[in-house]
mmCIF file of C-alpha atoms in Angstrom:
data_model
loop_
_atom_site.group_PDB
_atom_site.id
_atom_site.type_symbol
_atom_site.label_atom_id
_atom_site.label_comp_id
_atom_site.label_asym_id
_atom_site.label_seq_id
_atom_site.Cartn_x
_atom_site.Cartn_y
_atom_site.Cartn_z
ATOM 1 C CA MET A 206 203.003 137.495 91.840
ATOM 2 C CA GLU A 207 203.713 133.796 89.462
ATOM 3 C CA SER A 208 201.605 133.455 86.651
ATOM 4 C CA TYR A 209 201.444 129.762 85.234
ATOM 5 C CA GLU A 210 200.740 128.592 81.667
ATOM 6 C CA PRO A 211 197.546 126.794 81.198
ATOM 7 C CA GLU A 212 197.451 122.511 81.637
ATOM 8 C CA ARG A 213 194.161 122.715 79.209
ATOM 9 C CA LEU A 214 192.491 118.994 80.567
ATOM 10 C CA SER A 215 192.644 117.008 76.574
ATOM 11 C CA SER A 216 189.206 115.669 74.960
ATOM 12 C CA ALA A 217 189.372 112.376 77.119
ATOM 13 C CA GLN A 218 189.605 113.881 80.856
ATOM 14 C CA LEU A 219 186.574 116.287 79.888
ATOM 15 C CA ALA A 220 184.794 113.016 78.619
ATOM 16 C CA ALA A 221 184.969 111.544 82.021
ATOM 17 C CA MET A 222 184.302 114.322 84.036
ATOM 18 C CA ARG A 223 181.152 114.823 81.753
ATOM 19 C CA ARG A 224 179.929 110.499 82.290
ATOM 20 C CA SER A 225 180.637 111.675 86.475
ATOM 21 C CA LEU A 226 178.845 114.813 86.690
ATOM 22 C CA THR A 227 174.923 113.489 84.931
ATOM 23 C CA SER A 228 174.938 109.423 86.006
ATOM 24 C CA GLY A 229 178.532 108.869 87.540
ATOM 25 C CA ARG A 230 179.416 109.665 91.351
ATOM 26 C CA GLY A 231 179.518 113.265 90.132
ATOM 27 C CA ALA A 232 175.646 112.657 90.122
ATOM 28 C CA LEU A 233 173.391 113.790 92.982
ATOM 29 C CA THR A 234 172.347 110.746 95.074
ATOM 30 C CA ARG A 235 168.799 109.571 94.617
ATOM 31 C CA ARG A 236 167.592 111.269 97.539
ATOM 32 C CA SER A 237 168.919 114.592 96.225
ATOM 33 C CA LEU A 238 167.500 114.344 93.585
ATOM 34 C CA LEU A 239 164.148 115.742 94.826
ATOM 35 C CA ARG A 240 164.780 118.682 95.599
ATOM 36 C CA ALA A 241 167.525 119.608 93.041
ATOM 37 C CA SER A 242 166.410 120.481 89.609
ATOM 38 C CA GLY A 243 168.285 122.865 87.832
ATOM 39 C CA MET A 244 171.665 121.709 89.389
ATOM 40 C CA GLY A 245 173.350 120.519 85.904
ATOM 41 C CA ALA A 246 173.566 123.765 83.741
ATOM 42 C CA LEU A 247 175.023 124.974 87.040
ATOM 43 C CA ALA A 248 177.693 121.663 87.551
ATOM 44 C CA LEU A 249 177.950 121.297 83.314
ATOM 45 C CA GLY A 250 179.033 125.373 83.129
ATOM 46 C CA GLY A 251 181.269 125.224 85.771
ATOM 47 C CA MET A 252 183.251 121.585 83.755
ATOM 48 C CA ALA A 253 183.672 123.733 80.663
ATOM 49 C CA THR A 254 184.589 126.630 82.853
ATOM 50 C CA LEU A 255 187.572 123.778 84.125
ATOM 51 C CA GLY A 256 188.620 123.020 80.429
ATOM 52 C CA ALA A 257 188.774 126.048 79.308
ATOM 53 C CA CYS A 258 190.457 127.491 82.354
ATOM 54 C CA GLY A 259 192.667 124.331 82.853
ATOM 55 C CA ILE A 260 195.136 123.851 86.492
ATOM 56 C CA PRO A 261 198.887 125.120 86.269
ATOM 57 C CA PRO A 262 201.695 122.552 86.276
ATOM 58 C CA ALA A 263 203.412 123.727 89.568
ATOM 59 C CA LYS A 264 202.299 125.466 92.494
ATOM 60 C CA ARG A 265 203.156 128.664 93.835
ATOM 61 C CA ALA A 266 206.296 129.283 95.859
ATOM 62 C CA ASP A 267 204.462 130.341 98.990
ATOM 63 C CA ALA A 268 201.386 128.180 98.635
ATOM 64 C CA GLY A 269 199.939 125.584 101.309
ATOM 65 C CA MET A 270 201.810 127.827 104.070
ATOM 66 C CA ALA A 271 200.080 128.632 107.071
ATOM 67 C CA SER A 272 198.007 131.352 107.237
ATOM 68 C CA ASP A 273 197.114 134.257 109.363
ATOM 69 C CA ASP A 274 194.543 132.540 112.072
ATOM 70 C CA HIS A 275 191.929 134.732 113.042
ATOM 71 C CA SER A 276 190.488 131.498 114.957
ATOM 72 C CA ALA A 277 190.794 133.281 118.410
ATOM 73 C CA GLU A 278 189.005 136.217 118.124
ATOM 74 C CA GLU A 279 186.025 134.990 115.121
ATOM 75 C CA LYS A 280 184.701 132.375 116.980
ATOM 76 C CA GLU A 281 183.162 131.100 113.236
ATOM 77 C CA VAL A 282 183.606 127.863 110.442
ATOM 78 C CA THR A 283 182.733 127.855 106.685
ATOM 79 C CA PHE A 284 182.117 124.923 105.872
ATOM 80 C CA SER A 285 181.237 123.714 102.358
ATOM 81 C CA ASN A 286 179.931 120.131 101.958
ATOM 82 C CA TRP A 287 178.046 117.547 99.071
ATOM 83 C CA THR A 288 174.110 117.933 99.726
ATOM 84 C CA GLU A 289 172.688 114.892 102.105
ATOM 85 C CA TYR A 290 176.334 115.069 103.856
ATOM 86 C CA MET A 291 175.309 115.696 107.405
ATOM 87 C CA ASP A 292 172.290 114.989 109.704
ATOM 88 C CA VAL A 293 169.558 116.722 109.481
ATOM 89 C CA SER A 294 166.693 116.821 112.429
ATOM 90 C CA GLU A 295 163.359 115.237 112.060
ATOM 91 C CA ASP A 296 161.724 118.447 111.477
ATOM 92 C CA GLU A 297 164.667 118.917 108.726
ATOM 93 C CA LYS A 298 165.269 122.651 110.522
ATOM 94 C CA GLY A 299 167.949 121.762 112.689
ATOM 95 C CA ARG A 300 171.662 119.861 111.517
ATOM 96 C CA PRO A 301 171.548 118.759 114.677
ATOM 97 C CA THR A 302 175.744 118.087 115.580
ATOM 98 C CA LEU A 303 176.842 121.151 113.946
ATOM 99 C CA GLU A 304 174.663 122.489 116.005
ATOM 100 C CA ALA A 305 175.965 120.738 119.149
ATOM 101 C CA PHE A 306 179.145 121.564 118.260
ATOM 102 C CA THR A 307 178.659 125.096 118.902
ATOM 103 C CA LYS A 308 176.905 124.819 121.749
ATOM 104 C CA ARG A 309 179.983 122.940 123.239
ATOM 105 C CA THR A 310 182.393 124.915 121.715
ATOM 106 C CA GLY A 311 180.825 128.517 121.141
ATOM 107 C CA ILE A 312 182.728 128.549 117.483
ATOM 108 C CA ARG A 313 179.454 129.093 115.385
ATOM 109 C CA VAL A 314 179.363 126.876 111.630
ATOM 110 C CA LYS A 315 177.991 128.564 108.720
ATOM 111 C CA TYR A 316 177.451 125.043 106.837
ATOM 112 C CA THR A 317 176.937 125.304 102.989
ATOM 113 C CA GLU A 318 176.253 122.473 100.667
ATOM 114 C CA ASP A 319 177.303 124.224 97.360
ATOM 115 C CA ILE A 320 179.524 120.822 96.025
ATOM 116 C CA ASN A 321 177.580 118.899 93.420
ATOM 117 C CA ASP A 322 180.734 117.951 91.469
ATOM 118 C CA ASN A 323 184.116 117.852 92.063
ATOM 119 C CA VAL A 324 184.935 120.098 89.165
ATOM 120 C CA GLU A 325 182.739 121.808 89.292
ATOM 121 C CA PHE A 326 183.506 123.176 92.391
ATOM 122 C CA PHE A 327 187.299 122.736 91.590
ATOM 123 C CA GLY A 328 186.139 125.293 88.883
ATOM 124 C CA LYS A 329 184.766 127.771 91.327
ATOM 125 C CA ILE A 330 187.656 128.138 94.015
ATOM 126 C CA LYS A 331 190.848 127.225 91.667
ATOM 127 C CA PRO A 332 190.724 131.391 90.903
ATOM 128 C CA GLN A 333 191.274 131.842 94.367
ATOM 129 C CA LEU A 334 193.646 129.350 95.416
ATOM 130 C CA ALA A 335 196.472 130.107 92.186
ATOM 131 C CA ALA A 336 196.158 133.616 93.412
ATOM 132 C CA GLY A 337 196.490 132.813 96.469
ATOM 133 C CA GLN A 338 193.438 134.205 97.962
ATOM 134 C CA ASN A 339 191.813 133.410 100.349
ATOM 135 C CA THR A 340 188.264 131.164 99.305
ATOM 136 C CA GLY A 341 186.527 131.939 101.931
ATOM 137 C CA ARG A 342 185.854 128.389 103.522
ATOM 138 C CA ASP A 343 187.822 127.159 105.982
ATOM 139 C CA LEU A 344 186.816 124.138 105.479
ATOM 140 C CA ILE A 345 185.762 121.740 101.936
ATOM 141 C CA CYS A 346 184.788 117.668 101.480
ATOM 142 C CA VAL A 347 185.944 116.123 97.984
ATOM 143 C CA THR A 348 186.241 113.233 96.788
ATOM 144 C CA ASP A 349 190.634 110.976 96.843
ATOM 145 C CA TRP A 350 191.713 112.392 92.664
ATOM 146 C CA LEU A 351 191.124 115.975 93.544
ATOM 147 C CA ALA A 352 191.973 116.194 97.907
ATOM 148 C CA ALA A 353 195.334 114.661 96.109
ATOM 149 C CA ARG A 354 195.272 117.576 93.542
ATOM 150 C CA ILE A 355 195.458 120.446 95.277
ATOM 151 C CA ILE A 356 197.709 118.311 98.105
ATOM 152 C CA ARG A 357 199.983 118.414 95.466
ATOM 153 C CA LEU A 358 199.954 122.052 94.013
ATOM 154 C CA GLY A 359 200.468 123.026 97.514
ATOM 155 C CA TRP A 360 196.730 124.777 98.388
ATOM 156 C CA ALA A 361 196.118 123.137 101.599
ATOM 157 C CA GLN A 362 197.257 123.664 104.801
ATOM 158 C CA LYS A 363 199.027 121.225 106.755
ATOM 159 C CA LEU A 364 197.145 120.124 109.776
ATOM 160 C CA ASP A 365 197.812 120.722 113.576
ATOM 161 C CA PRO A 366 198.028 116.976 115.498
ATOM 162 C CA ALA A 367 197.304 118.843 118.411
ATOM 163 C CA ASN A 368 193.935 120.038 117.658
ATOM 164 C CA LEU A 369 193.681 116.154 116.132
ATOM 165 C CA PRO A 370 193.405 114.062 118.910
ATOM 166 C CA HIS A 371 190.288 112.018 118.240
ATOM 167 C CA ALA A 372 191.286 112.012 114.298
ATOM 168 C CA PHE A 373 194.840 110.749 114.901
ATOM 169 C CA ALA A 374 193.338 108.158 117.332
ATOM 170 C CA ASN A 375 190.130 106.735 115.661
ATOM 171 C CA VAL A 376 190.796 106.920 111.913
ATOM 172 C CA SER A 377 190.403 103.537 110.385
ATOM 173 C CA ALA A 378 193.684 101.991 109.291
ATOM 174 C CA GLN A 379 192.664 101.015 106.014
ATOM 175 C CA PHE A 380 192.161 105.225 105.427
ATOM 176 C CA ARG A 381 195.286 106.044 107.326
ATOM 177 C CA THR A 382 197.838 106.120 104.446
ATOM 178 C CA PRO A 383 196.644 106.504 101.030
ATOM 179 C CA ASP A 384 199.514 107.216 98.546
ATOM 180 C CA TRP A 385 198.487 110.886 97.875
ATOM 181 C CA ASP A 386 198.522 112.572 101.669
ATOM 182 C CA PRO A 387 200.733 110.051 103.949
ATOM 183 C CA GLY A 388 200.071 109.677 107.628
ATOM 184 C CA ARG A 389 197.118 112.187 106.921
ATOM 185 C CA ALA A 390 198.751 115.100 107.179
ATOM 186 C CA TYR A 391 196.640 117.460 105.117
ATOM 187 C CA SER A 392 193.397 115.430 105.291
ATOM 188 C CA TYR A 393 190.578 112.968 107.100
ATOM 189 C CA PRO A 394 188.976 110.909 105.079
ATOM 190 C CA TRP A 395 184.734 111.683 105.712
ATOM 191 C CA THR A 396 183.525 108.848 104.195
ATOM 192 C CA GLY A 397 184.674 105.725 102.310
ATOM 193 C CA ILE A 398 182.792 104.675 99.353
ATOM 194 C CA PRO A 399 182.409 101.318 98.530
ATOM 195 C CA THR A 400 182.703 99.329 94.620
ATOM 196 C CA VAL A 401 181.247 96.126 95.441
ATOM 197 C CA ILE A 402 179.544 93.443 93.191
ATOM 198 C CA ALA A 403 175.411 94.269 92.851
ATOM 199 C CA TYR A 404 173.207 91.614 91.708
ATOM 200 C CA ASN A 405 169.455 90.305 92.099
ATOM 201 C CA VAL A 406 169.103 87.469 92.984
ATOM 202 C CA LYS A 407 165.425 86.892 91.907
ATOM 203 C CA ALA A 408 166.463 87.749 88.150
ATOM 204 C CA THR A 409 169.980 85.656 88.499
ATOM 205 C CA GLY A 410 167.295 82.291 90.259
ATOM 206 C CA GLY A 411 169.014 81.951 93.581
ATOM 207 C CA ARG A 412 172.945 82.122 92.333
ATOM 208 C CA LYS A 413 175.203 84.466 94.628
ATOM 209 C CA VAL A 414 177.051 86.747 92.289
ATOM 210 C CA ASP A 415 180.119 87.253 94.129
ATOM 211 C CA SER A 416 183.213 87.674 91.410
ATOM 212 C CA VAL A 417 184.081 89.969 88.606
ATOM 213 C CA THR A 418 185.456 86.834 86.895
ATOM 214 C CA GLN A 419 181.572 85.417 86.974
ATOM 215 C CA LEU A 420 179.801 88.706 85.461
ATOM 216 C CA LEU A 421 182.353 88.314 82.521
ATOM 217 C CA ASP A 422 182.173 84.547 82.137
ATOM 218 C CA ASP A 423 179.106 83.690 83.073
ATOM 219 C CA PRO A 424 177.007 82.247 80.162
ATOM 220 C CA LYS A 425 173.454 82.230 82.271
ATOM 221 C CA LEU A 426 174.410 85.954 83.131
ATOM 222 C CA LYS A 427 174.779 87.003 79.415
ATOM 223 C CA GLY A 428 173.726 90.111 78.583
ATOM 224 C CA ARG A 429 172.909 90.767 81.792
ATOM 225 C CA VAL A 430 175.884 92.541 83.152
ATOM 226 C CA SER A 431 176.580 96.219 83.676
ATOM 227 C CA PHE A 432 180.227 97.938 84.743
ATOM 228 C CA LEU A 433 180.154 101.317 85.386
ATOM 229 C CA SER A 434 181.666 104.027 84.025
ATOM 230 C CA GLU A 435 183.777 105.261 85.989
ATOM 231 C CA MET A 436 187.320 103.871 84.667
ATOM 232 C CA ARG A 437 188.718 103.924 88.209
ATOM 233 C CA ASP A 438 185.742 101.750 89.992
ATOM 234 C CA THR A 439 185.584 99.347 86.791
ATOM 235 C CA ILE A 440 189.524 98.861 85.957
ATOM 236 C CA GLY A 441 190.110 98.783 90.027
ATOM 237 C CA MET A 442 188.134 95.682 90.333
ATOM 238 C CA THR A 443 189.033 94.349 86.706
ATOM 239 C CA LEU A 444 192.564 94.858 87.988
ATOM 240 C CA LEU A 445 191.820 92.954 91.387
ATOM 241 C CA ASP A 446 190.471 90.222 89.769
ATOM 242 C CA GLN A 447 193.179 89.679 87.805
ATOM 243 C CA GLY A 448 195.763 88.853 90.805
ATOM 244 C CA LYS A 449 197.199 93.365 90.070
ATOM 245 C CA ASP A 450 196.856 95.780 93.221
ATOM 246 C CA PRO A 451 195.510 98.658 91.799
ATOM 247 C CA GLY A 452 197.735 100.684 93.901
ATOM 248 C CA LYS A 453 200.350 99.889 92.294
ATOM 249 C CA PHE A 454 199.808 98.788 88.183
ATOM 250 C CA THR A 455 202.138 99.072 85.570
ATOM 251 C CA ASP A 456 200.397 100.351 81.994
ATOM 252 C CA THR A 457 200.205 96.764 81.049
ATOM 253 C CA ASP A 458 198.307 95.301 83.337
ATOM 254 C CA PHE A 459 196.220 98.861 82.831
ATOM 255 C CA ASP A 460 195.956 97.588 79.364
ATOM 256 C CA GLY A 461 195.502 94.120 80.418
ATOM 257 C CA ALA A 462 192.366 95.196 82.223
ATOM 258 C CA ILE A 463 191.182 97.058 78.986
ATOM 259 C CA GLY A 464 191.324 93.838 76.961
ATOM 260 C CA ARG A 465 189.836 91.539 79.488
ATOM 261 C CA LEU A 466 186.909 93.601 79.729
ATOM 262 C CA GLN A 467 186.853 94.093 75.573
ATOM 263 C CA LYS A 468 186.576 90.291 75.115
ATOM 264 C CA ALA A 469 183.179 90.524 77.338
ATOM 265 C CA VAL A 470 182.453 93.440 75.120
ATOM 266 C CA ASP A 471 183.207 91.312 72.038
ATOM 267 C CA LYS A 472 181.303 88.277 72.693
ATOM 268 C CA LYS A 473 178.132 90.310 74.644
ATOM 269 C CA GLN A 474 177.602 89.916 77.898
ATOM 270 C CA ILE A 475 178.330 92.871 79.095
ATOM 271 C CA ARG A 476 175.283 94.980 78.383
ATOM 272 C CA ARG A 477 176.831 98.396 78.850
ATOM 273 C CA PHE A 478 178.467 100.110 81.271
ATOM 274 C CA THR A 479 176.648 102.651 83.036
ATOM 275 C CA GLY A 480 176.313 105.696 85.669
ATOM 276 C CA ASN A 481 174.043 105.318 88.409
ATOM 277 C CA ASP A 482 171.752 104.584 86.481
ATOM 278 C CA TYR A 483 171.973 101.084 86.930
ATOM 279 C CA THR A 484 169.860 100.675 89.821
ATOM 280 C CA ALA A 485 166.391 100.746 88.292
ATOM 281 C CA ASP A 486 168.028 97.823 85.383
ATOM 282 C CA LEU A 487 168.924 95.856 88.766
ATOM 283 C CA SER A 488 165.877 96.322 90.704
ATOM 284 C CA LYS A 489 163.482 95.734 87.785
ATOM 285 C CA GLY A 490 165.531 92.301 86.877
ATOM 286 C CA ASP A 491 166.864 93.592 83.358
ATOM 287 C CA ILE A 492 170.694 93.551 84.510
ATOM 288 C CA ALA A 493 171.079 90.085 86.629
ATOM 289 C CA ALA A 494 174.732 91.631 87.970
ATOM 290 C CA CYS A 495 176.546 94.408 88.163
ATOM 291 C CA VAL A 496 179.523 96.247 89.655
ATOM 292 C CA GLY A 497 178.131 99.024 91.969
ATOM 293 C CA TRP A 498 178.642 101.996 94.325
ATOM 294 C CA ALA A 499 177.083 100.349 97.650
ATOM 295 C CA GLY A 500 175.714 103.164 98.891
ATOM 296 C CA ASP A 501 173.005 102.187 95.942
ATOM 297 C CA VAL A 502 173.407 99.518 96.929
ATOM 298 C CA ILE A 503 171.817 100.435 100.430
ATOM 299 C CA GLN A 504 168.975 102.600 98.810
ATOM 300 C CA LEU A 505 167.862 99.739 96.473
ATOM 301 C CA GLN A 506 167.747 96.776 99.664
ATOM 302 C CA ALA A 507 165.284 99.099 101.755
ATOM 303 C CA ASP A 508 163.204 99.331 98.935
ATOM 304 C CA ASN A 509 163.467 95.677 97.082
ATOM 305 C CA PRO A 510 164.892 92.731 99.064
ATOM 306 C CA ASP A 511 165.762 90.350 95.854
ATOM 307 C CA ILE A 512 168.804 93.263 96.573
ATOM 308 C CA GLU A 513 172.500 91.448 97.203
ATOM 309 C CA PHE A 514 175.764 92.165 97.308
ATOM 310 C CA ALA A 515 178.706 90.419 97.503
ATOM 311 C CA ILE A 516 182.733 91.263 98.292
ATOM 312 C CA PRO A 517 184.714 89.410 96.096
ATOM 313 C CA ALA A 518 187.727 87.292 97.298
ATOM 314 C CA ALA A 519 190.487 89.751 95.096
ATOM 315 C CA GLY A 520 188.927 92.326 97.084
ATOM 316 C CA TYR A 521 187.095 95.596 96.063
ATOM 317 C CA ILE A 522 187.717 99.347 95.489
ATOM 318 C CA THR A 523 187.231 101.778 98.222
ATOM 319 C CA SER A 524 187.951 105.740 97.488
ATOM 320 C CA SER A 525 186.762 108.939 99.540
ATOM 321 C CA ASP A 526 185.563 112.247 100.196
ATOM 322 C CA ASN A 527 187.693 113.963 102.567
ATOM 323 C CA LEU A 528 188.435 116.501 104.870
ATOM 324 C CA LEU A 529 190.562 119.315 103.698
ATOM 325 C CA VAL A 530 191.393 123.072 104.870
ATOM 326 C CA PRO A 531 192.267 125.571 101.866
ATOM 327 C CA ALA A 532 195.460 127.611 101.084
ATOM 328 C CA GLN A 533 194.529 130.463 103.512
ATOM 329 C CA ALA A 534 191.577 129.973 105.088
ATOM 330 C CA ARG A 535 191.067 132.670 107.761
ATOM 331 C CA HIS A 536 189.624 129.506 111.129
ATOM 332 C CA LYS A 537 192.026 126.746 110.420
ATOM 333 C CA THR A 538 192.015 125.959 114.010
ATOM 334 C CA ASN A 539 188.704 125.683 114.205
ATOM 335 C CA ALA A 540 188.987 123.764 111.312
ATOM 336 C CA GLU A 541 190.920 121.566 113.273
ATOM 337 C CA LYS A 542 188.360 121.540 115.675
ATOM 338 C CA LEU A 543 185.209 120.696 113.825
ATOM 339 C CA ILE A 544 186.610 117.600 112.147
ATOM 340 C CA ASP A 545 188.208 116.319 114.982
ATOM 341 C CA TYR A 546 184.715 116.506 116.525
ATOM 342 C CA TYR A 547 183.493 114.651 113.654
ATOM 343 C CA TYR A 548 186.217 111.610 115.013
ATOM 344 C CA GLU A 549 185.014 111.035 118.251
ATOM 345 C CA PRO A 550 183.038 107.995 117.874
ATOM 346 C CA PRO A 551 178.912 109.459 119.361
ATOM 347 C CA VAL A 552 179.420 111.695 116.788
ATOM 348 C CA ALA A 553 180.279 109.801 114.036
ATOM 349 C CA ALA A 554 177.399 107.571 114.937
ATOM 350 C CA GLN A 555 174.866 110.026 114.433
ATOM 351 C CA LEU A 556 176.204 111.407 111.378
ATOM 352 C CA ALA A 557 176.897 107.650 109.553
ATOM 353 C CA ALA A 558 173.040 107.218 110.611
ATOM 354 C CA TYR A 559 171.916 109.747 108.521
ATOM 355 C CA ILE A 560 173.994 109.126 105.746
ATOM 356 C CA ASN A 561 174.466 105.962 105.246
ATOM 357 C CA TYR A 562 177.903 105.591 103.297
ATOM 358 C CA VAL A 563 181.302 104.250 105.139
ATOM 359 C CA CYS A 564 181.856 104.898 108.914
ATOM 360 C CA PRO A 565 186.037 106.159 109.038
ATOM 361 C CA VAL A 566 185.946 106.350 112.495
ATOM 362 C CA ASP A 567 187.245 103.282 114.983
ATOM 363 C CA GLY A 568 185.057 102.536 117.730
ATOM 364 C CA VAL A 569 181.873 103.561 116.474
ATOM 365 C CA ARG A 570 179.580 100.090 116.506
ATOM 366 C CA ASP A 571 178.322 101.004 119.602
ATOM 367 C CA GLU A 572 177.269 104.417 119.571
ATOM 368 C CA LEU A 573 175.529 103.351 115.911
ATOM 369 C CA ALA A 574 174.142 100.541 117.397
ATOM 370 C CA LYS A 575 172.320 102.475 120.460
ATOM 371 C CA ILE A 576 170.684 104.263 117.395
ATOM 372 C CA ASP A 577 169.788 101.810 114.786
ATOM 373 C CA GLU A 578 171.419 97.804 115.708
ATOM 374 C CA SER A 579 170.487 96.886 111.826
ATOM 375 C CA MET A 580 173.266 100.078 110.194
ATOM 376 C CA ALA A 581 175.330 98.975 112.990
ATOM 377 C CA SER A 582 175.961 95.535 112.080
ATOM 378 C CA ASN A 583 176.259 96.284 107.842
ATOM 379 C CA THR A 584 179.402 96.005 106.773
ATOM 380 C CA LEU A 585 178.294 98.533 103.840
ATOM 381 C CA ILE A 586 178.305 101.393 106.714
ATOM 382 C CA LEU A 587 180.101 99.618 109.377
ATOM 383 C CA PRO A 588 182.950 97.635 107.245
ATOM 384 C CA ASP A 589 184.420 94.365 109.836
ATOM 385 C CA LYS A 590 187.845 93.345 109.865
ATOM 386 C CA GLU A 591 187.543 91.076 106.798
ATOM 387 C CA MET A 592 186.020 93.433 104.652
ATOM 388 C CA ALA A 593 188.404 96.246 105.620
ATOM 389 C CA ALA A 594 190.949 93.951 104.477
ATOM 390 C CA LYS A 595 190.195 93.627 100.895
ATOM 391 C CA SER A 596 189.901 97.357 100.217
ATOM 392 C CA ARG A 597 192.277 98.608 98.028
ATOM 393 C CA SER A 598 192.321 101.853 96.441
ATOM 394 C CA PHE A 599 193.446 102.970 92.833
ATOM 395 C CA ARG A 600 196.474 104.770 92.862
ATOM 396 C CA SER A 601 197.041 108.445 91.871
ATOM 397 C CA LEU A 602 197.618 109.461 88.612
ATOM 398 C CA SER A 603 199.723 112.000 86.581
ATOM 399 C CA THR A 604 198.571 113.903 84.498
ATOM 400 C CA LYS A 605 200.565 112.128 80.976
ATOM 401 C CA GLU A 606 198.855 108.491 82.368
ATOM 402 C CA GLU A 607 195.004 109.736 83.120
ATOM 403 C CA THR A 608 195.227 111.123 79.764
ATOM 404 C CA ALA A 609 196.160 107.429 78.132
ATOM 405 C CA TYR A 610 194.803 105.848 80.164
ATOM 406 C CA GLU A 611 190.589 108.180 80.238
ATOM 407 C CA GLU A 612 191.316 107.701 76.077
ATOM 408 C CA LYS A 613 191.697 103.531 76.279
ATOM 409 C CA PHE A 614 188.366 103.288 78.446
ATOM 410 C CA ALA A 615 186.384 105.634 76.226
ATOM 411 C CA LYS A 616 186.849 103.498 73.942
ATOM 412 C CA LEU A 617 186.513 100.647 75.461
ATOM 413 C CA ILE A 618 182.602 101.842 76.909
ATOM 414 C CA GLY A 619 182.081 103.792 73.181
ATOM 415 C CA ALA A 620 181.867 106.955 75.072
#
């Protein structure tokens, strides 16, 4: 077996991961927090493990090759996912879509909510992947940057299009060709996560806030603006506002975005950089407007009619959580059948109605309307063509770029 010297994460990368874990997108949703006490120590431990062990700089020669598939004789599939990322019955004792899949196919799903943070989860499975061993999971759901890393290292199995007719036909155009997996050869999106502008219409005096330029320059908003402590979201939205493509930007473009934000910090236009803890201040009106996540906006709007959102004319950033089959998984075909099942519009609608994130499945609107008309018309769940056309993704970064960019961003936000 080949061995590799570990590539240690820089202090800037670790600091960024710590921010994500404690208050960013790596943190649990408000719904999840009701029953998730005690997870923080576990996740931080996982991050420490990852920082100590490092990530191999090159993939194994045999990584990513198809493993022996036992799907035919073992009618089962093991699926690891995030908390609150699957529909639950009203009595909270069942998972309707998973149960329907088993009834139809005879494939039993062992479903585990054991992903609380990308870094912590990668720390769990990395030793087995690096050693060419089965992780005990046939299907995992991770955020785009980690999906890109796993694919790049050769630790994901290439999917068989013959087992994915619905997925191939129905994946939305905005999710079809990420730069880290063109044509979706190794992955399919589970959900999309838009970054938008949110504002409290009472706090703005009834005025709409719909651009990053307005956030950075409007004197009526001075000291009542926040941006996110996640580098890709804040820099990506600023790049778009400057007419740059987050999928193709240069070092000079990045520095220009940093400089633009620094000016707003210096003149105290920006109150602070936050994780998802901006939600309380926005709801109260202490923050009048901000860059935030669509999932938070949906939750806030349920409680506060003053919360509104805007999609900038310049565009917005969308990231995604994605399904992959790890190398050496025992039940690849069964996992592919499960992926494909969730790309059937009636099933996708049932899932979207529960989790309230962007659904990556075309043709789901009519099915979702049968469940809840308001959800079917909510563009934060089902973007219309105009909104989808404005969606942009932050490009993949090399380790060198990520280290340099996170260091500059940490200096900007005072982390």
